[in-house]
Amino acid sequence: MAEHAAGRLPGPVATPLGERDWVVIFSGTPWASGAHRQHALARELAVDHHVLFVDPAGHLPRWRVRARQVADGLWHTPGPALLPLGRHLPPVNRANRWLAATLLRGWLRRRAATVRLLWLDEDLAAPIASRLGEAAVVYDATDLDWTFTRRWNRWHLRRALRRAVDAADLVLASSSALPARMPTADPAPTVLPNGCDPDNFTPDGPIAPWTRPLRRPLIGYCGAVDTRAFDADLVAAVARAHPEWSFLLVGPSTRAGRAPLANLSNVQLVGAVRYADVPSILRACDVTIIPYRVGGLVDYVHPKKCYEYLALGKPVVATPLPALCPLAGTVRLAGDPQSFAAALRDALSAGGQPDEAARRRSVAVRNSWSVRGVELRALLAGLPR
């Protein structure tokens, strides 16, 4: 009852399977990668559509559609590809997309499928537009793909982004800071922020046994430890100034990303874990952090981990990313080692007050993926059928 009062919406009424049109999603994130925005929105779209989720083309040729059903109304297939290196060679990408469109048209035709929406969150899939007989195209800017590649290949991915935006009838952005970094769109991008699954990140639940012997207070982070977004210098400076605090960093790391943290006895890097294990690890933490670089190439991000932390009722200290600034009343924002340490000290001294934990969780519930699904369906209602 409390969660309904805090903003959880009743579940949508599903359209009967036999009456559904299709959405074909070309995603830059494979289905097997776990619980990302792309997977959550695919499940929300499957409430009233059939959804075919197509992985990005791999490194090996794949000349068939091998779709399997992964949930009610939701199918997944590896991305068809004629040749490797489409991410780097524009002619190869065009050939791969021609093959994918040809094979998918046949797969859909055998099912007498009507494609209502072509959904793109992979920029390089823009050549698919208009090839599946779709009524409308949605481009979901989850990230800026060109920031993930080497400088010599950025022109190729920037051009793909421009074409994806131009092809779309509706452009979505995962962060309020993204539209300013994107090509001009008409209509302008609509911000559909990231969300979370509060049913998975509950305050009450098991705690990972291996965390119990760790020295307290325990400050937790879950995500990549790299040089792209993670500010290891900031964390190292705070850890060095406060040896009485323990830092638990959970997630894959690069050599350069973890280098500033070397020889710090109060910093423990765990490495990648299963997504299902993340809540039990974070429940052991006294405070959670998002130490991302601000002012760099990727400070447009809207980390969904913020809502996952809040769903657990945990205090959150983060750098002032533009997308997190509206949460300043709930999240402590600090941009340099001294103020970050002060925010942590304030969060630790406040302790785990039940009313504050409930308030934080209510913010997460109001930003759940199910709420995002309601918002998304309202946006799609205005598109051609």
mmCIF file of C-alpha atoms in Angstrom, residues 68-360:
data_model
loop_
_atom_site.group_PDB
_atom_site.id
_atom_site.type_symbol
_atom_site.label_atom_id
_atom_site.label_comp_id
_atom_site.label_asym_id
_atom_site.label_seq_id
_atom_site.Cartn_x
_atom_site.Cartn_y
_atom_site.Cartn_z
ATOM 1 C CA ARG A 68 13.795 -17.737 -29.661
ATOM 2 C CA GLN A 69 11.046 -16.605 -27.330
ATOM 3 C CA VAL A 70 12.456 -15.227 -24.064
ATOM 4 C CA ALA A 71 9.255 -13.914 -22.446
ATOM 5 C CA ASP A 72 5.557 -13.436 -23.200
ATOM 6 C CA GLY A 73 5.386 -11.460 -26.420
ATOM 7 C CA LEU A 74 9.180 -11.098 -26.617
ATOM 8 C CA TRP A 75 11.640 -12.820 -28.970
ATOM 9 C CA HIS A 76 15.412 -12.468 -29.290
ATOM 10 C CA THR A 77 17.720 -13.146 -32.214
ATOM 11 C CA PRO A 78 21.450 -12.625 -32.764
ATOM 12 C CA GLY A 79 22.050 -9.964 -35.387
ATOM 13 C CA PRO A 80 22.425 -11.284 -38.949
ATOM 14 C CA ALA A 81 25.711 -10.296 -40.615
ATOM 15 C CA LEU A 82 27.275 -10.889 -44.000
ATOM 16 C CA LEU A 83 30.799 -9.795 -43.074
ATOM 17 C CA PRO A 84 32.750 -8.710 -39.971
ATOM 18 C CA LEU A 85 33.997 -5.173 -39.231
ATOM 19 C CA GLY A 86 30.745 -3.359 -39.993
ATOM 20 C CA ARG A 87 31.380 -1.140 -36.977
ATOM 21 C CA HIS A 88 34.483 0.200 -38.704
ATOM 22 C CA LEU A 89 33.754 -0.037 -42.448
ATOM 23 C CA PRO A 90 30.629 1.771 -43.761
ATOM 24 C CA PRO A 91 30.220 -0.432 -46.909
ATOM 25 C CA VAL A 92 30.297 -3.549 -44.745
ATOM 26 C CA ASN A 93 27.725 -2.074 -42.370
ATOM 27 C CA ARG A 94 25.392 -1.281 -45.296
ATOM 28 C CA ALA A 95 25.774 -4.852 -46.608
ATOM 29 C CA ASN A 96 25.087 -6.304 -43.172
ATOM 30 C CA ARG A 97 21.953 -4.208 -42.754
ATOM 31 C CA TRP A 98 20.704 -5.171 -46.209
ATOM 32 C CA LEU A 99 21.069 -8.831 -45.239
ATOM 33 C CA ALA A 100 19.391 -8.283 -41.866
ATOM 34 C CA ALA A 101 16.419 -6.496 -43.452
ATOM 35 C CA THR A 102 16.024 -9.201 -46.110
ATOM 36 C CA LEU A 103 16.113 -12.065 -43.602
ATOM 37 C CA LEU A 104 13.848 -10.327 -41.091
ATOM 38 C CA ARG A 105 11.246 -9.483 -43.735
ATOM 39 C CA GLY A 106 11.025 -13.183 -44.527
ATOM 40 C CA TRP A 107 10.819 -14.149 -40.851
ATOM 41 C CA LEU A 108 8.049 -11.601 -40.233
ATOM 42 C CA ARG A 109 6.174 -12.508 -43.428
ATOM 43 C CA ARG A 110 5.962 -16.140 -42.332
ATOM 44 C CA ARG A 111 4.200 -14.935 -39.190
ATOM 45 C CA ALA A 112 1.861 -12.559 -41.064
ATOM 46 C CA ALA A 113 3.368 -9.835 -38.891
ATOM 47 C CA THR A 114 2.466 -6.165 -39.158
ATOM 48 C CA VAL A 115 5.419 -4.035 -38.029
ATOM 49 C CA ARG A 116 4.168 -0.953 -36.264
ATOM 50 C CA LEU A 117 7.511 0.301 -34.972
ATOM 51 C CA LEU A 118 11.142 0.010 -35.899
ATOM 52 C CA TRP A 119 13.040 0.837 -32.704
ATOM 53 C CA LEU A 120 16.686 1.827 -32.987
ATOM 54 C CA ASP A 121 19.123 2.294 -30.139
ATOM 55 C CA GLU A 122 22.058 1.194 -32.276
ATOM 56 C CA ASP A 123 23.118 4.090 -34.509
ATOM 57 C CA LEU A 124 24.620 1.793 -37.138
ATOM 58 C CA ALA A 125 21.208 0.176 -37.709
ATOM 59 C CA ALA A 126 19.854 3.369 -39.330
ATOM 60 C CA PRO A 127 19.988 1.838 -42.870
ATOM 61 C CA ILE A 128 17.206 -0.564 -41.781
ATOM 62 C CA ALA A 129 14.716 2.319 -41.670
ATOM 63 C CA SER A 130 11.857 1.880 -44.188
ATOM 64 C CA ARG A 131 13.011 -1.644 -45.121
ATOM 65 C CA LEU A 132 10.619 -3.553 -42.841
ATOM 66 C CA GLY A 133 7.411 -1.764 -43.819
ATOM 67 C CA GLU A 134 7.155 -0.125 -40.396
ATOM 68 C CA ALA A 135 4.588 2.575 -39.708
ATOM 69 C CA ALA A 136 7.013 4.639 -37.615
ATOM 70 C CA VAL A 137 10.616 4.745 -36.403
ATOM 71 C CA VAL A 138 11.724 5.436 -32.832
ATOM 72 C CA TYR A 139 15.333 6.284 -32.050
ATOM 73 C CA ASP A 140 16.302 5.858 -28.391
ATOM 74 C CA ALA A 141 19.522 7.666 -27.513
ATOM 75 C CA THR A 142 20.737 5.556 -24.623
ATOM 76 C CA ASP A 143 24.323 6.750 -24.993
ATOM 77 C CA LEU A 144 26.627 8.338 -27.553
ATOM 78 C CA ASP A 145 28.135 5.367 -29.359
ATOM 79 C CA TRP A 146 30.901 7.396 -31.001
ATOM 80 C CA THR A 147 32.431 8.091 -27.569
ATOM 81 C CA PHE A 148 33.205 4.374 -27.212
ATOM 82 C CA THR A 149 35.438 4.105 -30.269
ATOM 83 C CA ARG A 150 38.877 5.287 -31.310
ATOM 84 C CA ARG A 151 39.237 8.759 -32.783
ATOM 85 C CA TRP A 152 39.809 7.544 -36.343
ATOM 86 C CA ASN A 153 36.409 5.781 -36.343
ATOM 87 C CA ARG A 154 34.329 8.543 -34.774
ATOM 88 C CA TRP A 155 33.296 10.149 -38.066
ATOM 89 C CA HIS A 156 31.646 6.858 -39.103
ATOM 90 C CA LEU A 157 29.632 6.584 -35.878
ATOM 91 C CA ARG A 158 28.786 10.290 -35.782
ATOM 92 C CA ARG A 159 27.352 10.020 -39.288
ATOM 93 C CA ALA A 160 25.374 6.952 -38.226
ATOM 94 C CA LEU A 161 23.941 8.928 -35.301
ATOM 95 C CA ARG A 162 22.891 11.738 -37.664
ATOM 96 C CA ARG A 163 21.135 9.258 -39.948
ATOM 97 C CA ALA A 164 19.370 7.505 -37.066
ATOM 98 C CA VAL A 165 18.032 10.827 -35.785
ATOM 99 C CA ASP A 166 16.923 11.883 -39.271
ATOM 100 C CA ALA A 167 15.079 8.598 -39.818
ATOM 101 C CA ALA A 168 13.085 8.795 -36.584
ATOM 102 C CA ASP A 169 9.502 9.936 -36.068
ATOM 103 C CA LEU A 170 10.189 10.053 -32.332
ATOM 104 C CA VAL A 171 13.591 10.633 -30.718
ATOM 105 C CA LEU A 172 14.031 9.664 -27.071
ATOM 106 C CA ALA A 173 16.946 10.512 -24.784
ATOM 107 C CA SER A 174 17.912 8.655 -21.626
ATOM 108 C CA SER A 175 19.262 11.794 -19.955
ATOM 109 C CA SER A 176 18.314 15.450 -19.825
ATOM 110 C CA ALA A 177 21.926 16.259 -20.728
ATOM 111 C CA LEU A 178 21.929 14.198 -23.940
ATOM 112 C CA PRO A 179 19.907 16.363 -26.381
ATOM 113 C CA ALA A 180 22.518 19.118 -26.280
ATOM 114 C CA ARG A 181 25.156 16.580 -27.391
ATOM 115 C CA MET A 182 23.034 15.201 -30.241
ATOM 116 C CA PRO A 183 22.386 16.386 -33.802
ATOM 117 C CA THR A 184 19.424 18.720 -34.186
ATOM 118 C CA ALA A 185 16.214 16.706 -34.402
ATOM 119 C CA ASP A 186 12.738 17.617 -35.624
ATOM 120 C CA PRO A 187 10.807 16.927 -33.528
ATOM 121 C CA ALA A 188 13.202 17.652 -30.661
ATOM 122 C CA PRO A 189 14.222 14.706 -28.452
ATOM 123 C CA THR A 190 11.898 13.741 -25.623
ATOM 124 C CA VAL A 191 13.672 12.851 -22.399
ATOM 125 C CA LEU A 192 12.609 9.451 -21.069
ATOM 126 C CA PRO A 193 15.017 9.001 -18.156
ATOM 127 C CA ASN A 194 16.460 5.734 -16.989
ATOM 128 C CA GLY A 195 14.628 3.848 -14.283
ATOM 129 C CA CYS A 196 15.029 0.908 -11.948
ATOM 130 C CA ASP A 197 13.332 -2.255 -10.732
ATOM 131 C CA PRO A 198 12.416 -1.520 -7.095
ATOM 132 C CA ASP A 199 11.066 -5.050 -6.651
ATOM 133 C CA ASN A 200 14.576 -6.357 -7.224
ATOM 134 C CA PHE A 201 16.322 -3.705 -5.112
ATOM 135 C CA THR A 202 14.434 -4.018 -1.842
ATOM 136 C CA PRO A 203 15.846 -2.818 1.509
ATOM 137 C CA ASP A 204 14.866 -6.059 3.201
ATOM 138 C CA GLY A 205 16.589 -9.112 1.861
ATOM 139 C CA PRO A 206 19.682 -11.246 2.109
ATOM 140 C CA ILE A 207 23.121 -9.722 2.598
ATOM 141 C CA ALA A 208 26.069 -11.316 0.829
ATOM 142 C CA PRO A 209 27.819 -13.359 3.566
ATOM 143 C CA TRP A 210 31.314 -12.475 2.377
ATOM 144 C CA THR A 211 30.654 -8.784 3.106
ATOM 145 C CA ARG A 212 30.006 -9.270 6.828
ATOM 146 C CA PRO A 213 33.687 -9.319 7.943
ATOM 147 C CA LEU A 214 34.477 -6.125 6.010
ATOM 148 C CA ARG A 215 35.472 -3.159 8.152
ATOM 149 C CA ARG A 216 32.841 -0.467 8.649
ATOM 150 C CA PRO A 217 31.778 2.063 7.696
ATOM 151 C CA LEU A 218 31.460 0.561 4.229
ATOM 152 C CA ILE A 219 31.063 2.776 1.174
ATOM 153 C CA GLY A 220 29.828 0.925 -1.919
ATOM 154 C CA TYR A 221 29.920 1.412 -5.655
ATOM 155 C CA CYS A 222 28.650 -0.884 -8.390
ATOM 156 C CA GLY A 223 29.726 -0.339 -11.987
ATOM 157 C CA ALA A 224 32.741 -0.165 -14.236
ATOM 158 C CA VAL A 225 36.040 1.072 -12.829
ATOM 159 C CA ASP A 226 37.570 2.605 -15.935
ATOM 160 C CA THR A 227 38.863 5.908 -17.306
ATOM 161 C CA ARG A 228 35.785 6.641 -19.411
ATOM 162 C CA ALA A 229 33.441 7.752 -16.627
ATOM 163 C CA PHE A 230 34.763 6.549 -13.242
ATOM 164 C CA ASP A 231 36.907 9.116 -11.386
ATOM 165 C CA ALA A 232 39.430 6.875 -9.649
ATOM 166 C CA ASP A 233 41.570 9.873 -8.694
ATOM 167 C CA LEU A 234 38.657 11.292 -6.718
ATOM 168 C CA VAL A 235 38.032 8.006 -4.910
ATOM 169 C CA ALA A 236 41.750 7.530 -4.227
ATOM 170 C CA ALA A 237 42.076 11.019 -2.737
ATOM 171 C CA VAL A 238 39.119 10.481 -0.412
ATOM 172 C CA ALA A 239 40.267 6.983 0.595
ATOM 173 C CA ARG A 240 43.779 8.255 1.290
ATOM 174 C CA ALA A 241 42.445 11.082 3.468
ATOM 175 C CA HIS A 242 40.104 8.750 5.376
ATOM 176 C CA PRO A 243 41.788 5.419 6.082
ATOM 177 C CA GLU A 244 39.055 4.723 8.647
ATOM 178 C CA TRP A 245 36.511 4.270 5.813
ATOM 179 C CA SER A 246 36.324 1.133 3.650
ATOM 180 C CA PHE A 247 35.482 1.361 -0.062
ATOM 181 C CA LEU A 248 33.926 -1.598 -1.856
ATOM 182 C CA LEU A 249 34.032 -1.264 -5.655
ATOM 183 C CA VAL A 250 32.010 -3.925 -7.456
ATOM 184 C CA GLY A 251 32.318 -4.317 -11.214
ATOM 185 C CA PRO A 252 34.722 -4.906 -14.082
ATOM 186 C CA SER A 253 37.847 -2.765 -14.116
ATOM 187 C CA THR A 254 40.560 -1.765 -16.545
ATOM 188 C CA ARG A 255 44.234 -1.538 -15.679
ATOM 189 C CA ALA A 256 44.238 2.233 -16.185
ATOM 190 C CA GLY A 257 40.989 2.622 -14.257
ATOM 191 C CA ARG A 258 42.217 0.882 -11.124
ATOM 192 C CA ALA A 259 45.806 2.213 -11.243
ATOM 193 C CA PRO A 260 45.181 5.240 -8.943
ATOM 194 C CA LEU A 261 43.698 2.857 -6.340
ATOM 195 C CA ALA A 262 46.781 0.648 -6.074
ATOM 196 C CA ASN A 263 48.245 0.148 -2.600
ATOM 197 C CA LEU A 264 45.205 1.554 -0.826
ATOM 198 C CA SER A 265 44.401 -1.004 1.868
ATOM 199 C CA ASN A 266 40.931 0.442 2.492
ATOM 200 C CA VAL A 267 39.822 0.016 -1.150
ATOM 201 C CA GLN A 268 38.646 -3.402 -2.278
ATOM 202 C CA LEU A 269 37.897 -4.159 -5.935
ATOM 203 C CA VAL A 270 35.654 -7.174 -6.340
ATOM 204 C CA GLY A 271 35.364 -7.498 -10.111
ATOM 205 C CA ALA A 272 32.272 -8.347 -12.133
ATOM 206 C CA VAL A 273 29.390 -10.104 -10.374
ATOM 207 C CA ARG A 274 26.012 -11.375 -11.513
ATOM 208 C CA TYR A 275 23.393 -8.644 -11.669
ATOM 209 C CA ALA A 276 21.157 -10.783 -9.444
ATOM 210 C CA ASP A 277 23.820 -10.590 -6.708
ATOM 211 C CA VAL A 278 24.149 -6.802 -6.706
ATOM 212 C CA PRO A 279 21.307 -6.045 -4.217
ATOM 213 C CA SER A 280 22.679 -8.423 -1.583
ATOM 214 C CA ILE A 281 26.112 -6.802 -1.853
ATOM 215 C CA LEU A 282 24.859 -3.227 -1.698
ATOM 216 C CA ARG A 283 22.651 -3.983 1.319
ATOM 217 C CA ALA A 284 25.879 -4.397 3.287
ATOM 218 C CA CYS A 285 26.966 -0.823 2.535
ATOM 219 C CA ASP A 286 26.363 2.186 4.748
ATOM 220 C CA VAL A 287 26.574 4.718 1.898
ATOM 221 C CA THR A 288 26.654 4.330 -1.891
ATOM 222 C CA ILE A 289 28.553 6.513 -4.363
ATOM 223 C CA ILE A 290 28.589 7.578 -8.021
ATOM 224 C CA PRO A 291 32.051 9.112 -8.526
ATOM 225 C CA TYR A 292 31.784 9.990 -12.224
ATOM 226 C CA ARG A 293 33.849 12.561 -14.063
ATOM 227 C CA VAL A 294 32.103 15.870 -14.660
ATOM 228 C CA GLY A 295 32.862 18.118 -17.599
ATOM 229 C CA GLY A 296 34.402 15.401 -19.740
ATOM 230 C CA LEU A 297 33.275 13.501 -22.782
ATOM 231 C CA VAL A 298 30.539 11.445 -21.091
ATOM 232 C CA ASP A 299 29.070 13.523 -18.280
ATOM 233 C CA TYR A 300 25.734 13.384 -20.126
ATOM 234 C CA VAL A 301 24.951 9.998 -18.538
ATOM 235 C CA HIS A 302 21.977 9.345 -16.263
ATOM 236 C CA PRO A 303 23.215 6.409 -14.145
ATOM 237 C CA LYS A 304 20.378 4.024 -13.400
ATOM 238 C CA LYS A 305 22.412 2.820 -10.423
ATOM 239 C CA CYS A 306 21.305 6.000 -8.644
ATOM 240 C CA TYR A 307 17.703 4.779 -8.518
ATOM 241 C CA GLU A 308 18.850 1.271 -7.609
ATOM 242 C CA TYR A 309 20.787 2.670 -4.647
ATOM 243 C CA LEU A 310 17.765 4.727 -3.613
ATOM 244 C CA ALA A 311 15.432 1.732 -3.945
ATOM 245 C CA LEU A 312 17.579 0.004 -1.320
ATOM 246 C CA GLY A 313 17.072 3.044 0.929
ATOM 247 C CA LYS A 314 20.794 3.855 0.864
ATOM 248 C CA PRO A 315 22.225 7.368 1.129
ATOM 249 C CA VAL A 316 23.829 8.390 -2.174
ATOM 250 C CA VAL A 317 26.811 10.682 -2.696
ATOM 251 C CA ALA A 318 27.529 11.565 -6.322
ATOM 252 C CA THR A 319 29.419 14.031 -8.426
ATOM 253 C CA PRO A 320 27.166 16.766 -9.879
ATOM 254 C CA LEU A 321 26.326 15.178 -13.206
ATOM 255 C CA PRO A 322 23.805 17.377 -15.055
ATOM 256 C CA ALA A 323 21.178 14.616 -15.071
ATOM 257 C CA LEU A 324 21.491 14.120 -11.288
ATOM 258 C CA CYS A 325 21.226 17.783 -10.314
ATOM 259 C CA PRO A 326 17.379 17.624 -10.126
ATOM 260 C CA LEU A 327 17.841 14.986 -7.389
ATOM 261 C CA ALA A 328 19.922 17.336 -5.225
ATOM 262 C CA GLY A 329 17.360 17.213 -2.434
ATOM 263 C CA THR A 330 17.692 13.439 -2.244
ATOM 264 C CA VAL A 331 21.259 12.809 -3.408
ATOM 265 C CA ARG A 332 24.273 14.593 -1.919
ATOM 266 C CA LEU A 333 26.279 16.144 -4.765
ATOM 267 C CA ALA A 334 29.961 17.024 -4.490
ATOM 268 C CA GLY A 335 32.605 17.553 -7.144
ATOM 269 C CA ASP A 336 36.037 17.599 -5.465
ATOM 270 C CA PRO A 337 37.765 15.351 -2.914
ATOM 271 C CA GLN A 338 37.197 17.684 0.049
ATOM 272 C CA SER A 339 33.478 18.258 -0.579
ATOM 273 C CA PHE A 340 32.962 14.603 -1.547
ATOM 274 C CA ALA A 341 34.512 13.520 1.756
ATOM 275 C CA ALA A 342 32.368 16.053 3.621
ATOM 276 C CA ALA A 343 29.227 14.704 1.938
ATOM 277 C CA LEU A 344 30.215 11.166 2.876
ATOM 278 C CA ARG A 345 30.848 12.227 6.469
ATOM 279 C CA ASP A 346 27.429 13.886 6.572
ATOM 280 C CA ALA A 347 25.728 10.796 5.124
ATOM 281 C CA LEU A 348 27.484 8.494 7.579
ATOM 282 C CA SER A 349 26.667 10.671 10.570
ATOM 283 C CA ALA A 350 22.990 10.793 9.572
ATOM 284 C CA GLY A 351 22.883 7.009 9.869
ATOM 285 C CA GLY A 352 20.159 4.733 8.557
ATOM 286 C CA GLN A 353 17.103 6.684 9.661
ATOM 287 C CA PRO A 354 14.007 4.664 8.641
ATOM 288 C CA ASP A 355 11.995 7.703 7.508
ATOM 289 C CA GLU A 356 14.841 8.922 5.294
ATOM 290 C CA ALA A 357 15.354 5.440 3.838
ATOM 291 C CA ALA A 358 11.621 5.267 3.033
ATOM 292 C CA ARG A 359 11.743 8.698 1.397
ATOM 293 C CA ARG A 360 14.659 7.637 -0.774
#
